[in-house]
Coordinates of N, CA and C in Angstrom, one line a residue:
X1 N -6.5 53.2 -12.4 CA -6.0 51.8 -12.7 C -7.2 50.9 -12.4
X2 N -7.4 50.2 -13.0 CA -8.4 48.9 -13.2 C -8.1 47.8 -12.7
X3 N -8.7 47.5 -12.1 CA -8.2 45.7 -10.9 C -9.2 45.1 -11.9
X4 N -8.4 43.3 -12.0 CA -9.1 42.7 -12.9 C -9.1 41.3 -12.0
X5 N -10.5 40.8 -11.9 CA -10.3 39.8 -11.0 C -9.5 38.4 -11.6
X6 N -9.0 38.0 -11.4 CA -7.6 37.3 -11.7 C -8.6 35.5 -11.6
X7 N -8.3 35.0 -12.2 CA -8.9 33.4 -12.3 C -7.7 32.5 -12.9
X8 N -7.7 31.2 -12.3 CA -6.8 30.2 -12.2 C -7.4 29.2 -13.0
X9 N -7.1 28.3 -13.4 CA -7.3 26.4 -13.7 C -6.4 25.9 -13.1
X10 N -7.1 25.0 -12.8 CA -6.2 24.1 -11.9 C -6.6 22.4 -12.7
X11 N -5.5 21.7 -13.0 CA -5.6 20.6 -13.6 C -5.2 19.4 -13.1
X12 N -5.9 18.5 -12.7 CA -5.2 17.5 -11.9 C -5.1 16.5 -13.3
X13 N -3.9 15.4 -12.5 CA -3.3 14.2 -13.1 C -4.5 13.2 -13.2
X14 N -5.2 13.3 -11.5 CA -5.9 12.6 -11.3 C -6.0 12.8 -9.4
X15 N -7.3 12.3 -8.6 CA -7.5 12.8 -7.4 C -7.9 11.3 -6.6
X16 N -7.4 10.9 -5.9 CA -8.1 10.2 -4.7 C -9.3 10.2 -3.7
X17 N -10.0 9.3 -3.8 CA -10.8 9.5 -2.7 C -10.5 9.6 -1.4
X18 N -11.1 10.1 -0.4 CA -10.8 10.1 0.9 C -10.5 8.9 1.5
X19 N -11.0 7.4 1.3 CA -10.9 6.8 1.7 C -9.7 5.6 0.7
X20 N -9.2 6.2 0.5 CA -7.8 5.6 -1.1 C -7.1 5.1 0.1
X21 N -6.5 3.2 -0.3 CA -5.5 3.3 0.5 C -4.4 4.1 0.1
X22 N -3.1 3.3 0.9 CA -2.0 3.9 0.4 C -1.0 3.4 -0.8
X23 N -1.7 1.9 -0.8 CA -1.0 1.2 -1.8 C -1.8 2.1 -3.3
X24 N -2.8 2.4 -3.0 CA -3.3 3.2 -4.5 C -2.7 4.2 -4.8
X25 N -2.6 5.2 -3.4 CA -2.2 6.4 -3.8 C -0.5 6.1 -4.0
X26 N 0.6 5.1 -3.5 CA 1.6 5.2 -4.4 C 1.6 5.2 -5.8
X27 N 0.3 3.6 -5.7 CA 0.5 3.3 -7.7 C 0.1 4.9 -8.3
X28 N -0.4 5.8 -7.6 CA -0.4 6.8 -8.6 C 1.1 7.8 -8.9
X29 N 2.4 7.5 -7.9 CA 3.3 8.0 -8.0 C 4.1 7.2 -8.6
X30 N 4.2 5.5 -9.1 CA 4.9 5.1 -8.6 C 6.4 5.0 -10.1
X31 N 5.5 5.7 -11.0 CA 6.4 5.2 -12.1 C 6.9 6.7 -11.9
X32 N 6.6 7.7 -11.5 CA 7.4 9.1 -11.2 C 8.7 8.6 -10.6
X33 N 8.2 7.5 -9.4 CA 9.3 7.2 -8.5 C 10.5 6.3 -9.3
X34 N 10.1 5.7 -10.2 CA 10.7 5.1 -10.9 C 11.9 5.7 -11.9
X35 N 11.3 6.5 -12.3 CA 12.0 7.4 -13.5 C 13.4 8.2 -12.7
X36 N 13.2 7.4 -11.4 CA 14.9 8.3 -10.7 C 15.7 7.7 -11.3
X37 N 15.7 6.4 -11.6 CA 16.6 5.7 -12.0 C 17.0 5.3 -13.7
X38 N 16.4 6.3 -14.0 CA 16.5 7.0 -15.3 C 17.2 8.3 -15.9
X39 N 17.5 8.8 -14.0 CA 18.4 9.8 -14.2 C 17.7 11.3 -14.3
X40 N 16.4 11.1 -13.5 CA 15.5 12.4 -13.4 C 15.0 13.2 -12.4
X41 N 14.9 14.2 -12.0 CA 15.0 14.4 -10.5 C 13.4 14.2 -10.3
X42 N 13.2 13.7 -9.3 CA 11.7 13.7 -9.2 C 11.4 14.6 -7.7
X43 N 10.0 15.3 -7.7 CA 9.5 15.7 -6.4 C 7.7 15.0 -6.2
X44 N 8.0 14.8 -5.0 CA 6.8 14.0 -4.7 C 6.2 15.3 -3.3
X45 N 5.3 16.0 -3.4 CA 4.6 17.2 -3.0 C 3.4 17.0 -2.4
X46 N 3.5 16.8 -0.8 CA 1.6 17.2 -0.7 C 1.3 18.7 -0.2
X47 N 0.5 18.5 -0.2 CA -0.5 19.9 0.0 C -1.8 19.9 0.2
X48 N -2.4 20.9 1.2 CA -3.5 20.6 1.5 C -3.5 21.3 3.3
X49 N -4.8 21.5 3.7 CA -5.2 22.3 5.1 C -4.6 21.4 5.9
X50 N -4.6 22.4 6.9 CA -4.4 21.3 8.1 C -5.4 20.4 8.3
X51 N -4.9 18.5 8.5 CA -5.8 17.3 9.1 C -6.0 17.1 7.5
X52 N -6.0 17.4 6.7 CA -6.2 16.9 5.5 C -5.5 15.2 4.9
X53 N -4.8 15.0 5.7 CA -4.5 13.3 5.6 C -2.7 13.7 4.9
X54 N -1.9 14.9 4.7 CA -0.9 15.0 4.3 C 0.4 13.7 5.0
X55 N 0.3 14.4 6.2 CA 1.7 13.7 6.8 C 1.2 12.1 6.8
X56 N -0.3 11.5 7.1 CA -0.2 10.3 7.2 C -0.1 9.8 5.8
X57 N -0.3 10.7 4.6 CA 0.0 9.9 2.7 C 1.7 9.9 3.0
X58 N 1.8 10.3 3.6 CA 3.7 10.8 3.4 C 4.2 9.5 3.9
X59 N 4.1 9.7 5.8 CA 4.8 8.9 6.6 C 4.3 7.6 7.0
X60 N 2.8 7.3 6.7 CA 1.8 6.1 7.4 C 1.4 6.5 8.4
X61 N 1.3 5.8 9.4 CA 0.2 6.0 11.1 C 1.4 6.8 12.1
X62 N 1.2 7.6 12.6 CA 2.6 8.0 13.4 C 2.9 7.0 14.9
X63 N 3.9 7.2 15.2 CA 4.7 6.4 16.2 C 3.4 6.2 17.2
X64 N 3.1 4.7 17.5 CA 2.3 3.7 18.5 C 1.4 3.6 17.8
X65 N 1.4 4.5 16.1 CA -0.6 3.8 15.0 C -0.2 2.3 15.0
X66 N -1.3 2.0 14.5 CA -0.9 0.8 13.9 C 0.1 0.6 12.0
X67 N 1.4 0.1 12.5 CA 2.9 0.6 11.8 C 2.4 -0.9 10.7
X68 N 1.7 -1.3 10.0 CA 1.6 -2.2 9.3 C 2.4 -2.4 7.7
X69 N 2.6 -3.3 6.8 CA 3.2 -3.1 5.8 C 2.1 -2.5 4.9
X70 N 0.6 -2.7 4.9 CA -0.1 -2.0 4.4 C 0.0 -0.6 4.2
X71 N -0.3 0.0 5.5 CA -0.4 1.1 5.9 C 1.1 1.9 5.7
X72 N 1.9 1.5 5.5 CA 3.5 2.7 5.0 C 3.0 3.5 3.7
X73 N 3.7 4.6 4.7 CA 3.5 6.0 3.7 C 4.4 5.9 2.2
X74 N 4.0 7.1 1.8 CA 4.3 7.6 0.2 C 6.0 7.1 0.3
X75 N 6.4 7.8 1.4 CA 8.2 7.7 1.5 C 8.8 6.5 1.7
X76 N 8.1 5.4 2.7 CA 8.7 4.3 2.8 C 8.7 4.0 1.4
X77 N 7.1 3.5 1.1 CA 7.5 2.8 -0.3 C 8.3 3.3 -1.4
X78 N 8.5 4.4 -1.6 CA 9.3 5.3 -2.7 C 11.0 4.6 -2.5
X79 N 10.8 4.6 -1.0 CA 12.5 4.3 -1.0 C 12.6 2.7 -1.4
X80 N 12.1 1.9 -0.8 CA 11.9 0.7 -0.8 C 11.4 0.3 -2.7
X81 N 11.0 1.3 -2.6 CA 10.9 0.6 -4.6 C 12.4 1.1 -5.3
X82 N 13.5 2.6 -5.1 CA 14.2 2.6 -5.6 C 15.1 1.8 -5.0
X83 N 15.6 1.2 -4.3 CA 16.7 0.9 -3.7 C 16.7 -1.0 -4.3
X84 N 15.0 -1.6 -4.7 CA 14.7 -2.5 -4.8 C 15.1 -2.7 -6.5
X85 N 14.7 -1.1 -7.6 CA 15.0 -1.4 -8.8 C 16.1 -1.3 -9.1
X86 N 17.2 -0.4 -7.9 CA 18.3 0.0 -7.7 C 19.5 -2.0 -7.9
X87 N 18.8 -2.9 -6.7 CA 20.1 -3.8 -7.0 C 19.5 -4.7 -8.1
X88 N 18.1 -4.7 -8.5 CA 18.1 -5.5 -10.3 C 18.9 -4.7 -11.2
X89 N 19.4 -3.5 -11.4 CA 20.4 -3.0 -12.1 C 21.5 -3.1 -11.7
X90 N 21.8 -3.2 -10.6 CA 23.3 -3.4 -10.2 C 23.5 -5.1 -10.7
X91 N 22.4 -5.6 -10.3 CA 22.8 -7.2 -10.7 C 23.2 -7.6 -12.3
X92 N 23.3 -6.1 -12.9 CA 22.9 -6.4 -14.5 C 24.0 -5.8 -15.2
X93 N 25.0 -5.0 -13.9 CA 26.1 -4.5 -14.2 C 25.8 -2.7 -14.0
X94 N 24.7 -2.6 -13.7 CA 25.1 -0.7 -13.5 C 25.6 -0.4 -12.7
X95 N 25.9 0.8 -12.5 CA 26.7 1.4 -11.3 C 25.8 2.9 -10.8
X96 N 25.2 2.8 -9.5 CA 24.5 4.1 -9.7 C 24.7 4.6 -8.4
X97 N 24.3 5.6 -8.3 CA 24.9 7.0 -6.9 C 23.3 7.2 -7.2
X98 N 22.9 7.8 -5.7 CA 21.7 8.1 -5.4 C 21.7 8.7 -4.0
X99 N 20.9 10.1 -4.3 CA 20.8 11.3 -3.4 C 19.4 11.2 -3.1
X100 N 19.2 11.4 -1.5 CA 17.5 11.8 -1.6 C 17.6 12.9 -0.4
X101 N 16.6 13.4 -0.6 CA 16.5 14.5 0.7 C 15.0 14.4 1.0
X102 N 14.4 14.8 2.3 CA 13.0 14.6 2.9 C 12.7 15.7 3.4
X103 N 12.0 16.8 2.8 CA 11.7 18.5 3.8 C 10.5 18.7 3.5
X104 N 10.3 18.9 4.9 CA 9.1 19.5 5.3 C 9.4 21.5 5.3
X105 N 7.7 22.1 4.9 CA 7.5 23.1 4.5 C 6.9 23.8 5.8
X106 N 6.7 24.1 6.8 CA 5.5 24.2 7.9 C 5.8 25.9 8.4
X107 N 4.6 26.5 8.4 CA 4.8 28.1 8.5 C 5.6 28.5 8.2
X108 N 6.0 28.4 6.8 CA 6.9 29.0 6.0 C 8.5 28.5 6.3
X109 N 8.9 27.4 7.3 CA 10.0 27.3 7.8 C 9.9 26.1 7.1
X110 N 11.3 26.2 6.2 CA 12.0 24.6 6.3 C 12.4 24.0 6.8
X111 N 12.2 22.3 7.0 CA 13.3 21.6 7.6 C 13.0 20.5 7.0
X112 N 14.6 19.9 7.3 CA 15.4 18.8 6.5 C 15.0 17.5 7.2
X113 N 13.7 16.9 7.1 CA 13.4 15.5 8.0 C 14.9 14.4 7.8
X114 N 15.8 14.6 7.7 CA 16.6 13.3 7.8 C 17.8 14.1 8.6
X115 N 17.8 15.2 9.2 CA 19.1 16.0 10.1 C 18.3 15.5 11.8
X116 N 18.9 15.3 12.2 CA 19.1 14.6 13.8 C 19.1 15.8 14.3

């Protein structure tokens, strides 16, 4: 049998510089985040080595960084924008239900960041 060395493409949307704030790297999510309220499930995914800047795109600076409105992660603002487009629809007469979940992937173990 013949082994055939196997080759990928990998296509990005588009990539960040290392030094991207955070307000940039949302506006690259932000109309994904939007489209919840269109009735679409969305996932917002990082990935990348360890120290690669993952948890601080996600969460911002961790507990005693400096916690700035700047500096909030991928999640703050994702919520803070649906909940924001969430009552100019309500004010317009919609009615909407909205589910989110937050999990983290770490050595193959899930967990549910919003269980206590």
């Amino acid at each position: 049998k013949q082994l055939r060395d196997a080759s990928h493409r990998f296509v990005f949307d588009s990539l960040l510089e290392p030094d991207a704030s955070q307000e940039r790297a949302f506006g690259e999510v932000s109309e994904l985040i939007r489209s919840v309220l269109n009735g679409y499930r969305v996932c917002v995914f990082a990935y990348g080595q360890t120290g690669s800047g993952k948890t601080f795109s996600m969460e911002g600076p961790p507990e005693g960084g400096e916690r700035s409105h700047e500096k909030r992660g991928l999640i703050l603002r994702a919520v803070d924008k649906v909940f924001d487009d969430a009552k100019q629809l309500e004010e317009r007469g919609w009615q909407l239900s909205i589910q989110v979940s937050f999990l983290e992937i770490y050595n193959e173990v899930l967990r549910d960041l919003l269980d206590n």
